[in-house]
Amino acid sequence: MTELLPTQDVDEVNPISAEVTDDSSVWGRLFPLRKKLPFIELTDETYTFGRGEDCSFTFCASMFDDPNQYATFSKHHFKVFQETSYQGKLMFIQDLSSNGTFVNGTKIGRGKKQPLNNNDEISLSLKHLKCFIFCDSNSEQNGFPPEVTSRYTISKLLGRGACGEVRLVFERGSCEKRAMKIVQKKTFSITAKLGNGFLNRIKSEVDILMKLAHPCIIYIYDVIDTDEALYMILELVEGGELFDRIVQLGQLSEQDAKFLFLQMAIAVGYLHEHGITHRDLKPENILLANNENRCLIKVTDFGLSKLVDGNTMLRTFCGTPTYLAPEVLRTAGSGTYTSAIDVWSLGVILYVCLVGYPPFTEERKDHDLQTQIVQGLYDFPDIYWKAISEEAKDLVRKMLTVEPSERLTIQDVIQHVWFDDLAIRTDVHELLNKARTAGLAMGRSEALPKPSAMLTEDKAPVDDPVVNGSPPQSISSLSKAPSQDDETVLHDKSLARKRPADEDFPVLTKRLTA
């Protein structure tokens, strides 16, 4: 029998109530990638999906933010099924639609089928309209300890860094999407490992991280400590990285940069107030809530800095330490630093946001990259900086000051004259208040004053405007949002814009040490 939840009335659909079972008859699971779609366990040989009421699963318009998306679905849109061969049971997906079924962004083609593999993403009509992710029940948990698999279903790889990897997971029981960061203990410093009370130190650091609650900080739901690794269960943010946004646009407008950067400064200020220095701030570690130019940001990849080996952190930059402070480079990551290193990194990020290329680059002919950073050698060439305000340049200068004691503090940054912009401050304040309210609704205690503006009430579900048997609407009328690649850190990254050639301007550098 099918394990589908009721689908005809969206108010009866509870996508978080389906329990993940260990039933041996389950050959696959479809986890929802949209909030109003249910979790589905596959036990029968064949399942059909579409608008038709004779399907195993029937979509309705209220399951989607835009009912026009639903209108593009066919009566029978796709099916998933098992076939028996000499190799055993094989799983397939077949496209039955007019407008297309996509697997991992590639259109199958009407009437065609292809193998369905673990962690395949299924999209309908448009490749960015992701609906389900398929998990093969025979392979989804391989290689993970029972302390993790008993609580989470492990899915696709999202990224990989110096300390480990990040995976998409679904919480058992609720099917809520989360990100799981795996921090390998082999990356911990020798000093930490040999020191007294190593396990107590881990617990102490984790306890600090678990208490953090701020709208602009990635929320940590859970930490599972095993012999080999720490498994950190994190809030999943799906708008992509700031880095990719800059590459896509070339640069941010000064006002958009101000809107996002104020949030970054507030978030880092919150970390500093709690005694945490990030140490690895860069655009790849600033996540965006959605595709809008002005949206909520989330700082990620903070914490455990006292346990992770300094050389491991340096390797994060793969030989191009663009965002590292001078004092870190001088001691090759083995010195003692203050939170001023985060202010330097934020200064580099602001520079990149405003013009789309970094202040320090290996493309310069007169100084190598490390010399540029250690001596504070950078410039503001008119070809890109002419339209940027003097206040923005002044903030960059005061953040990219070589001597840490003379560098702005993070509170100085927040109070800088560049942020004397009532409209921006008001918009950011209202955004954070709304995010705080949403966090409280999820049981989190966000660290902000009582909000001055509450969220507007949710709109009532839109009535289904299309009869199930009617032909699907053409997709040409739908706006095509840019597709977001989840695996954003599995490739080499570089900014599209480059620093002007040396001959393009007479004064190459400004040595700023104060």
Short mmCIF file of C-alpha atoms in Angstrom, two decimals, residues 3-510:
data_model
loop_
_atom_site.label_atom_id
_atom_site.label_comp_id
_atom_site.label_asym_id
_atom_site.label_seq_id
_atom_site.Cartn_x
_atom_site.Cartn_y
_atom_site.Cartn_z
CA GLU A 3 2.33 5.58 2.35
CA LEU A 4 1.15 8.92 0.94
CA LEU A 5 -0.43 11.57 3.10
CA PRO A 6 -3.82 13.08 2.10
CA THR A 7 -3.36 15.58 -0.71
CA GLN A 8 -6.74 16.90 -1.85
CA ASP A 9 -7.06 19.52 0.89
CA VAL A 10 -3.79 21.30 1.56
CA ASP A 11 -4.90 22.20 5.09
CA GLU A 12 -4.88 18.48 5.87
CA VAL A 13 -1.38 17.99 4.51
CA ASN A 14 1.18 18.01 7.28
CA PRO A 15 4.59 17.58 5.65
CA ILE A 16 6.35 17.33 8.97
CA SER A 17 4.23 14.57 10.49
CA ALA A 18 5.44 11.64 8.39
CA GLU A 19 7.70 9.36 10.39
CA VAL A 20 10.77 7.90 8.68
CA THR A 21 10.57 4.16 9.28
CA ASP A 22 13.08 1.35 8.97
CA ASP A 23 10.59 -0.92 7.18
CA SER A 24 12.49 -3.26 4.85
CA SER A 25 9.69 -2.90 2.28
CA VAL A 26 10.64 0.76 1.74
CA TRP A 27 12.88 0.97 -1.34
CA GLY A 28 13.11 4.72 -1.51
CA ARG A 29 12.02 7.98 0.05
CA LEU A 30 11.02 11.31 -1.47
CA PHE A 31 11.88 14.20 0.82
CA PRO A 32 10.06 17.48 0.09
CA LEU A 33 12.04 20.48 -1.10
CA ARG A 34 9.00 22.74 -0.72
CA LYS A 35 7.30 23.35 2.61
CA LYS A 36 3.79 22.27 1.61
CA LEU A 37 4.77 19.03 -0.09
CA PRO A 38 4.69 15.86 2.03
CA PHE A 39 7.34 13.26 2.77
CA ILE A 40 6.69 10.02 0.86
CA GLU A 41 7.95 6.50 1.51
CA LEU A 42 7.99 4.26 -1.57
CA THR A 43 6.88 0.66 -1.03
CA ASP A 44 4.81 -0.12 -4.14
CA GLU A 45 6.41 -0.94 -7.49
CA THR A 46 5.12 2.19 -9.28
CA TYR A 47 4.01 5.69 -8.31
CA THR A 48 2.54 8.32 -10.62
CA PHE A 49 2.53 12.06 -9.88
CA GLY A 50 0.47 14.82 -11.48
CA ARG A 51 -2.73 16.86 -11.36
CA GLY A 52 -4.94 13.90 -12.15
CA GLU A 53 -6.95 12.44 -9.28
CA ASP A 54 -6.10 8.94 -10.51
CA CYS A 55 -2.39 9.54 -9.71
CA SER A 56 -0.70 7.94 -6.71
CA PHE A 57 0.03 11.49 -5.61
CA THR A 58 -2.08 14.43 -6.76
CA PHE A 59 -0.67 17.95 -6.67
CA CYS A 60 -2.91 20.92 -5.89
CA ALA A 61 -2.28 24.63 -6.44
CA SER A 62 -2.15 25.48 -2.73
CA MET A 63 1.06 23.46 -2.38
CA PHE A 64 2.94 26.13 -4.35
CA ASP A 65 3.60 29.81 -3.71
CA ASP A 66 2.56 30.68 -7.26
CA PRO A 67 -0.54 28.81 -8.54
CA ASN A 68 0.69 29.44 -12.08
CA GLN A 69 3.50 26.98 -11.37
CA TYR A 70 0.97 24.26 -10.61
CA ALA A 71 -0.92 25.14 -13.79
CA THR A 72 2.07 23.98 -15.88
CA PHE A 73 1.89 20.43 -14.51
CA SER A 74 0.40 17.65 -16.60
CA LYS A 75 -2.42 15.37 -15.51
CA HIS A 76 0.21 12.61 -15.37
CA HIS A 77 3.53 14.42 -14.97
CA PHE A 78 6.04 11.72 -14.01
CA LYS A 79 6.33 8.32 -12.43
CA VAL A 80 8.92 6.52 -10.34
CA PHE A 81 9.13 2.76 -10.36
CA GLN A 82 11.24 -0.34 -9.78
CA GLU A 83 12.28 -2.90 -12.40
CA THR A 84 13.80 -6.30 -11.76
CA SER A 85 16.90 -7.27 -13.75
CA TYR A 86 19.80 -9.66 -13.40
CA GLN A 87 21.47 -6.91 -11.36
CA GLY A 88 18.57 -6.91 -8.91
CA LYS A 89 16.06 -4.14 -8.33
CA LEU A 90 16.70 -0.96 -10.32
CA MET A 91 14.92 2.37 -9.77
CA PHE A 92 13.77 4.66 -12.59
CA ILE A 93 11.94 7.92 -13.21
CA GLN A 94 9.93 8.53 -16.40
CA ASP A 95 8.80 11.89 -17.77
CA LEU A 96 5.13 11.84 -18.82
CA SER A 97 4.66 15.60 -19.07
CA SER A 98 4.28 18.31 -21.69
CA ASN A 99 6.52 20.85 -19.95
CA GLY A 100 9.18 18.54 -18.63
CA THR A 101 10.52 16.68 -15.63
CA PHE A 102 14.08 17.50 -14.58
CA VAL A 103 16.60 15.43 -12.63
CA ASN A 104 19.45 17.49 -11.18
CA GLY A 105 18.57 20.31 -13.59
CA THR A 106 18.58 18.17 -16.75
CA LYS A 107 15.35 17.55 -18.66
CA ILE A 108 14.49 13.87 -19.12
CA GLY A 109 12.25 14.27 -22.19
CA ARG A 110 8.63 13.23 -22.64
CA GLY A 111 8.21 9.46 -22.69
CA LYS A 112 11.82 8.85 -21.74
CA LYS A 113 13.09 7.25 -18.56
CA GLN A 114 16.39 7.26 -16.71
CA PRO A 115 17.83 5.59 -13.60
CA LEU A 116 16.92 7.26 -10.32
CA ASN A 117 19.96 7.53 -8.08
CA ASN A 118 20.47 8.39 -4.45
CA ASN A 119 20.19 12.17 -3.80
CA ASP A 120 18.72 12.97 -7.24
CA GLU A 121 16.69 16.19 -7.21
CA ILE A 122 13.38 16.16 -9.08
CA SER A 123 12.07 19.43 -10.56
CA LEU A 124 8.83 20.00 -12.46
CA SER A 125 8.25 22.19 -15.56
CA LEU A 126 11.23 24.45 -14.77
CA LYS A 127 14.60 23.21 -13.57
CA HIS A 128 14.61 25.60 -10.61
CA LEU A 129 11.17 24.41 -9.43
CA LYS A 130 12.61 21.70 -7.18
CA CYS A 131 10.02 19.48 -5.50
CA PHE A 132 11.64 16.32 -4.16
CA ILE A 133 14.99 14.74 -3.42
CA PHE A 134 15.16 10.95 -3.77
CA CYS A 135 16.96 8.85 -1.17
CA ASP A 136 17.73 5.21 -1.86
CA SER A 137 16.93 3.38 1.37
CA ASN A 138 19.82 0.98 0.76
CA SER A 139 22.56 3.59 0.52
CA GLU A 140 21.49 6.81 2.19
CA GLN A 141 23.07 6.05 5.60
CA ASN A 142 26.29 4.31 4.61
CA GLY A 143 29.43 5.43 6.43
CA PHE A 144 27.76 7.41 9.21
CA PRO A 145 27.63 6.44 12.89
CA PRO A 146 24.35 5.23 14.42
CA GLU A 147 24.29 8.23 16.78
CA VAL A 148 23.67 10.32 13.65
CA THR A 149 21.57 7.99 11.48
CA SER A 150 19.15 7.26 14.30
CA ARG A 151 18.19 10.94 14.33
CA TYR A 152 18.80 12.15 10.77
CA THR A 153 18.46 10.84 7.24
CA ILE A 154 21.66 11.71 5.37
CA SER A 155 21.32 13.17 1.89
CA LYS A 156 23.44 14.98 -0.69
CA LEU A 157 26.83 16.64 -0.30
CA LEU A 158 26.48 20.44 -0.15
CA GLY A 159 30.10 21.44 0.23
CA ARG A 160 33.55 20.55 1.43
CA GLY A 161 36.11 22.55 3.40
CA ALA A 162 39.38 22.19 5.26
CA CYS A 163 37.71 20.77 8.37
CA GLY A 164 35.27 18.41 6.66
CA GLU A 165 32.11 18.37 4.59
CA VAL A 166 28.57 19.69 4.74
CA ARG A 167 25.58 17.50 3.88
CA LEU A 168 21.87 17.99 3.49
CA VAL A 169 20.00 15.98 6.13
CA PHE A 170 16.37 15.47 7.11
CA GLU A 171 15.38 15.20 10.74
CA ARG A 172 13.67 11.91 11.48
CA GLY A 173 10.11 12.39 12.61
CA SER A 174 9.74 15.96 11.33
CA CYS A 175 11.46 15.65 7.91
CA GLU A 176 12.73 19.22 8.38
CA LYS A 177 15.69 20.09 6.16
CA ARG A 178 18.96 20.86 7.90
CA ALA A 179 22.63 21.21 7.00
CA MET A 180 25.08 18.88 8.76
CA LYS A 181 28.66 20.11 9.12
CA ILE A 182 31.11 17.32 9.86
CA VAL A 183 34.19 18.55 11.75
CA GLN A 184 36.86 15.85 11.74
CA LYS A 185 38.74 15.67 15.04
CA LYS A 186 41.98 15.02 13.20
CA THR A 187 41.90 18.74 12.33
CA PHE A 188 42.02 19.68 16.02
CA SER A 189 45.31 21.14 17.20
CA ILE A 190 47.86 18.89 18.90
CA THR A 191 47.83 21.23 21.90
CA ALA A 192 44.09 20.79 22.27
CA LYS A 193 44.36 17.02 21.96
CA LEU A 194 47.16 16.68 24.52
CA GLY A 195 45.85 19.25 26.93
CA ASN A 196 44.05 18.33 30.12
CA GLY A 197 40.31 17.88 29.84
CA PHE A 198 40.18 17.69 26.04
CA LEU A 199 36.65 16.27 26.07
CA ASN A 200 35.56 18.93 28.54
CA ARG A 201 37.00 21.63 26.28
CA ILE A 202 34.98 20.30 23.35
CA LYS A 203 31.84 20.29 25.46
CA SER A 204 32.55 23.81 26.69
CA GLU A 205 33.05 25.18 23.17
CA VAL A 206 29.95 23.40 21.88
CA ASP A 207 27.86 24.71 24.78
CA ILE A 208 28.85 28.27 23.87
CA LEU A 209 27.90 27.75 20.23
CA MET A 210 24.57 26.15 21.12
CA LYS A 211 23.58 29.24 23.12
CA LEU A 212 24.05 31.62 20.19
CA ALA A 213 20.79 32.96 18.78
CA HIS A 214 20.80 35.87 16.35
CA PRO A 215 18.93 36.38 13.06
CA CYS A 216 22.21 36.93 11.16
CA ILE A 217 24.00 33.92 12.63
CA ILE A 218 23.48 30.36 11.40
CA TYR A 219 21.49 28.58 14.10
CA ILE A 220 22.96 25.38 15.57
CA TYR A 221 20.19 22.91 16.38
CA ASP A 222 22.24 20.00 17.60
CA VAL A 223 25.81 18.74 18.00
CA ILE A 224 26.59 15.02 18.07
CA ASP A 225 30.01 14.15 19.47
CA THR A 226 31.61 10.86 18.31
CA ASP A 227 35.13 9.47 18.55
CA GLU A 228 36.05 10.60 15.03
CA ALA A 229 34.09 13.80 14.45
CA LEU A 230 31.65 16.42 15.62
CA TYR A 231 28.39 16.45 13.65
CA MET A 232 26.89 19.94 13.81
CA ILE A 233 23.24 20.19 12.74
CA LEU A 234 22.72 23.67 11.33
CA GLU A 235 20.01 25.87 9.92
CA LEU A 236 19.81 25.39 6.13
CA VAL A 237 20.01 28.63 4.11
CA GLU A 238 19.11 28.27 0.44
CA GLY A 239 19.78 31.64 -1.19
CA GLY A 240 23.41 30.89 -2.03
CA GLU A 241 26.65 32.57 -1.03
CA LEU A 242 27.52 36.27 -1.14
CA PHE A 243 30.49 35.29 -3.30
CA ASP A 244 28.25 33.86 -6.02
CA ARG A 245 25.96 36.90 -5.86
CA ILE A 246 28.94 39.20 -6.49
CA VAL A 247 30.16 37.03 -9.36
CA GLN A 248 26.66 37.02 -10.86
CA LEU A 249 26.22 40.81 -10.65
CA GLY A 250 29.85 41.89 -11.13
CA GLN A 251 29.53 44.13 -8.06
CA LEU A 252 26.85 45.33 -5.66
CA SER A 253 25.38 48.81 -5.74
CA GLU A 254 26.66 50.91 -2.85
CA GLN A 255 23.22 50.97 -1.19
CA ASP A 256 22.74 47.20 -1.53
CA ALA A 257 26.26 46.65 -0.20
CA LYS A 258 25.45 48.91 2.77
CA PHE A 259 22.26 46.96 3.50
CA LEU A 260 24.06 43.60 3.53
CA PHE A 261 27.27 44.81 5.17
CA LEU A 262 25.48 46.40 8.12
CA GLN A 263 24.02 42.98 8.89
CA MET A 264 27.48 41.39 8.64
CA ALA A 265 28.89 43.92 11.09
CA ILE A 266 26.01 43.40 13.52
CA ALA A 267 26.45 39.62 13.33
CA VAL A 268 30.20 39.78 13.94
CA GLY A 269 29.59 42.24 16.76
CA TYR A 270 27.28 39.68 18.35
CA LEU A 271 29.99 37.00 18.08
CA HIS A 272 32.58 39.32 19.61
CA GLU A 273 30.25 40.15 22.50
CA HIS A 274 30.12 36.42 23.23
CA GLY A 275 33.89 36.04 23.13
CA ILE A 276 34.00 34.39 19.70
CA THR A 277 36.39 35.46 16.94
CA HIS A 278 35.33 34.06 13.58
CA ARG A 279 38.84 33.87 11.99
CA ASP A 280 37.55 32.77 8.58
CA LEU A 281 35.33 35.58 7.31
CA LYS A 282 35.01 35.67 3.52
CA PRO A 283 32.14 36.02 1.03
CA GLU A 284 31.80 32.23 0.84
CA ASN A 285 30.89 32.21 4.54
CA ILE A 286 28.15 34.83 4.18
CA LEU A 287 24.93 33.10 3.12
CA LEU A 288 21.86 34.82 1.66
CA ALA A 289 18.28 33.97 2.60
CA ASN A 290 16.89 34.41 -0.93
CA ASN A 291 17.60 35.81 -4.41
CA GLU A 292 16.56 39.40 -3.65
CA ASN A 293 19.25 42.10 -3.73
CA ARG A 294 18.34 43.10 -0.18
CA CYS A 295 17.75 40.09 2.00
CA LEU A 296 18.68 38.59 5.35
CA ILE A 297 22.28 37.37 5.60
CA LYS A 298 23.62 34.53 7.72
CA VAL A 299 27.22 34.25 8.91
CA THR A 300 28.41 30.65 8.96
CA ASP A 301 31.52 28.56 9.66
CA PHE A 302 32.28 30.14 13.02
CA GLY A 303 33.15 28.37 16.25
CA LEU A 304 35.60 25.70 17.45
CA SER A 305 38.40 28.09 16.51
CA LYS A 306 40.22 27.36 19.77
CA LEU A 307 40.35 23.67 18.89
CA VAL A 308 41.07 23.71 15.16
CA ASP A 309 44.73 23.79 14.16
CA GLY A 310 45.91 27.15 12.77
CA ASN A 311 47.54 25.52 9.75
CA THR A 312 44.23 23.84 8.96
CA MET A 313 42.52 27.23 8.95
CA LEU A 314 45.23 28.66 6.68
CA ARG A 315 44.75 25.78 4.26
CA THR A 316 41.13 26.87 3.91
CA PHE A 317 42.40 29.62 1.63
CA CYS A 318 44.18 27.15 -0.68
CA GLY A 319 47.30 29.30 -0.98
CA THR A 320 45.46 32.58 -1.68
CA PRO A 321 44.91 34.18 1.76
CA THR A 322 43.05 37.18 0.37
CA TYR A 323 40.98 37.80 3.50
CA LEU A 324 43.61 37.06 6.18
CA ALA A 325 44.80 39.89 8.44
CA PRO A 326 48.49 40.90 8.34
CA GLU A 327 49.13 39.66 11.88
CA VAL A 328 47.90 36.18 10.90
CA LEU A 329 50.21 36.00 7.90
CA ARG A 330 53.22 37.23 9.87
CA THR A 331 52.98 34.28 12.26
CA ALA A 332 51.75 31.71 9.70
CA GLY A 333 48.57 31.20 11.69
CA SER A 334 50.32 30.18 14.92
CA GLY A 335 50.18 33.45 16.84
CA THR A 336 47.74 34.89 19.35
CA TYR A 337 45.19 37.23 17.81
CA THR A 338 42.42 39.55 18.86
CA SER A 339 39.01 39.99 17.31
CA ALA A 340 40.60 42.74 15.17
CA ILE A 341 41.39 40.06 12.58
CA ASP A 342 37.66 39.83 11.82
CA VAL A 343 37.45 43.58 11.20
CA TRP A 344 40.25 43.31 8.62
CA SER A 345 38.49 40.43 6.86
CA LEU A 346 35.25 42.43 6.79
CA GLY A 347 37.14 45.34 5.25
CA VAL A 348 38.28 43.11 2.41
CA ILE A 349 34.72 41.82 1.98
CA LEU A 350 33.37 45.39 1.81
CA TYR A 351 35.98 46.30 -0.81
CA VAL A 352 34.96 43.28 -2.90
CA CYS A 353 31.24 44.06 -2.55
CA LEU A 354 31.70 47.62 -3.80
CA VAL A 355 33.85 46.98 -6.87
CA GLY A 356 33.83 43.23 -7.53
CA TYR A 357 37.56 42.54 -7.17
CA PRO A 358 39.82 42.17 -4.09
CA PRO A 359 42.20 44.85 -2.77
CA PHE A 360 45.06 42.34 -2.66
CA THR A 361 45.78 40.20 -5.70
CA GLU A 362 48.46 38.01 -7.20
CA GLU A 363 48.03 39.89 -10.49
CA ARG A 364 50.04 42.86 -9.27
CA LYS A 365 53.53 43.01 -10.71
CA ASP A 366 55.30 45.14 -8.08
CA HIS A 367 54.58 43.14 -4.89
CA ASP A 368 53.62 39.57 -4.10
CA LEU A 369 50.31 38.91 -2.36
CA GLN A 370 51.70 38.44 1.13
CA THR A 371 53.70 41.67 0.95
CA GLN A 372 50.61 43.59 -0.17
CA ILE A 373 48.65 42.34 2.84
CA VAL A 374 51.39 42.64 5.47
CA GLN A 375 52.26 46.19 4.38
CA GLY A 376 48.69 47.29 3.60
CA LEU A 377 49.35 48.05 -0.07
CA TYR A 378 46.13 48.69 -1.96
CA ASP A 379 44.45 51.47 -3.92
CA PHE A 380 41.16 52.93 -5.13
CA PRO A 381 41.56 53.25 -8.93
CA ASP A 382 39.09 55.71 -10.44
CA ILE A 383 38.06 53.29 -13.16
CA TYR A 384 35.97 51.45 -10.54
CA TRP A 385 35.92 53.75 -7.50
CA LYS A 386 34.91 57.08 -9.02
CA ALA A 387 31.21 56.54 -8.23
CA ILE A 388 31.81 55.20 -4.71
CA SER A 389 31.26 57.66 -1.85
CA GLU A 390 34.15 59.03 0.21
CA GLU A 391 32.43 57.72 3.35
CA ALA A 392 32.61 54.15 2.00
CA LYS A 393 36.28 54.56 1.11
CA ASP A 394 37.00 55.98 4.55
CA LEU A 395 35.42 52.95 6.21
CA VAL A 396 37.50 50.60 4.05
CA ARG A 397 40.70 52.51 4.94
CA LYS A 398 40.00 52.38 8.67
CA MET A 399 39.22 48.66 8.58
CA LEU A 400 42.24 47.80 6.42
CA THR A 401 44.69 49.34 8.87
CA VAL A 402 47.79 47.18 9.34
CA GLU A 403 48.31 47.87 13.05
CA PRO A 404 45.54 45.95 14.90
CA SER A 405 45.43 48.39 17.83
CA GLU A 406 44.69 51.28 15.44
CA ARG A 407 42.08 49.38 13.44
CA LEU A 408 38.39 50.13 14.04
CA THR A 409 36.58 47.86 16.47
CA ILE A 410 33.44 46.19 15.21
CA GLN A 411 31.32 48.66 17.21
CA ASP A 412 33.24 51.52 15.58
CA VAL A 413 32.34 50.01 12.22
CA ILE A 414 28.63 49.88 13.06
CA GLN A 415 28.72 53.54 14.19
CA HIS A 416 30.70 54.78 11.16
CA VAL A 417 29.33 57.78 9.27
CA TRP A 418 28.71 55.59 6.19
CA PHE A 419 25.84 54.02 8.11
CA ASP A 420 24.27 57.40 8.94
CA ASP A 421 21.50 56.38 6.58
CA LEU A 422 18.10 56.30 8.27
CA ALA A 423 16.39 54.40 5.45
CA ILE A 424 18.98 51.60 5.46
CA ARG A 425 19.09 51.36 9.25
CA THR A 426 15.28 51.25 9.43
CA ASP A 427 15.02 48.57 6.74
CA VAL A 428 17.68 46.42 8.40
CA HIS A 429 16.07 46.86 11.82
CA GLU A 430 12.65 45.80 10.49
CA LEU A 431 14.16 42.83 8.65
CA LEU A 432 15.91 41.60 11.79
CA ASN A 433 12.76 42.06 13.85
CA LYS A 434 10.81 39.94 11.38
CA ALA A 435 13.52 37.30 11.41
CA ARG A 436 13.49 37.36 15.21
CA THR A 437 9.73 36.83 15.25
CA ALA A 438 10.06 33.90 12.85
CA GLY A 439 12.79 32.43 15.05
CA LEU A 440 10.61 32.67 18.15
CA ALA A 441 7.82 30.89 16.28
CA MET A 442 10.27 28.02 15.72
CA GLY A 443 11.15 27.86 19.41
CA ARG A 444 14.39 29.85 19.21
CA SER A 445 15.21 32.75 21.53
CA GLU A 446 16.71 35.30 19.17
CA ALA A 447 19.00 37.88 20.76
CA LEU A 448 17.30 41.11 19.73
CA PRO A 449 15.16 43.69 21.49
CA LYS A 450 11.43 43.25 21.38
CA PRO A 451 10.46 43.72 17.72
CA SER A 452 8.85 46.99 16.72
CA ALA A 453 7.22 45.44 13.69
CA MET A 454 5.56 42.04 13.59
CA LEU A 455 5.20 39.74 10.64
CA THR A 456 2.10 40.25 8.56
CA GLU A 457 -0.42 37.46 8.79
CA ASP A 458 -0.10 34.65 6.32
CA LYS A 459 -2.43 34.92 3.37
CA ALA A 460 -5.20 32.36 3.05
CA PRO A 461 -4.48 29.47 0.66
CA VAL A 462 -5.25 30.29 -2.94
CA ASP A 463 -8.13 28.29 -4.39
CA ASP A 464 -7.14 25.86 -7.09
CA PRO A 465 -7.89 27.77 -10.34
CA VAL A 466 -7.35 24.80 -12.62
CA VAL A 467 -9.47 21.72 -13.08
CA ASN A 468 -7.31 18.62 -12.75
CA GLY A 469 -8.25 17.36 -16.18
CA SER A 470 -7.45 20.59 -18.05
CA PRO A 471 -4.30 20.85 -20.20
CA PRO A 472 -1.16 22.25 -18.55
CA GLN A 473 -0.34 25.91 -19.03
CA SER A 474 2.70 26.82 -21.12
CA ILE A 475 5.79 27.58 -19.07
CA SER A 476 6.58 30.63 -21.22
CA SER A 477 4.39 32.80 -18.99
CA LEU A 478 6.40 32.01 -15.87
CA SER A 479 9.36 34.12 -14.86
CA LYS A 480 12.50 32.01 -14.74
CA ALA A 481 14.38 32.68 -11.53
CA PRO A 482 18.10 31.98 -11.60
CA SER A 483 18.95 28.42 -10.69
CA GLN A 484 20.93 28.00 -7.48
CA ASP A 485 23.64 25.35 -7.43
CA ASP A 486 23.67 23.74 -3.97
CA GLU A 487 27.18 22.39 -4.36
CA THR A 488 28.74 25.83 -4.30
CA VAL A 489 32.06 25.03 -2.67
CA LEU A 490 33.15 22.05 -4.69
CA HIS A 491 34.91 24.06 -7.37
CA ASP A 492 37.65 26.67 -7.64
CA LYS A 493 36.31 30.17 -7.26
CA SER A 494 37.46 33.49 -8.62
CA LEU A 495 35.85 36.88 -9.02
CA ALA A 496 34.85 37.79 -12.55
CA ARG A 497 36.17 41.35 -12.25
CA LYS A 498 39.93 41.95 -12.11
CA ARG A 499 42.03 44.77 -10.70
CA PRO A 500 42.97 47.29 -13.43
CA ALA A 501 46.33 46.73 -15.06
CA ASP A 502 49.20 48.70 -13.53
CA GLU A 503 49.49 50.98 -16.55
CA ASP A 504 45.85 52.08 -16.25
CA PHE A 505 46.62 54.54 -13.44
CA PRO A 506 49.77 56.31 -12.27
CA VAL A 507 49.59 55.79 -8.49
CA LEU A 508 49.60 52.08 -7.83
CA THR A 509 49.39 51.89 -4.08
CA LYS A 510 48.52 53.66 -0.90
#
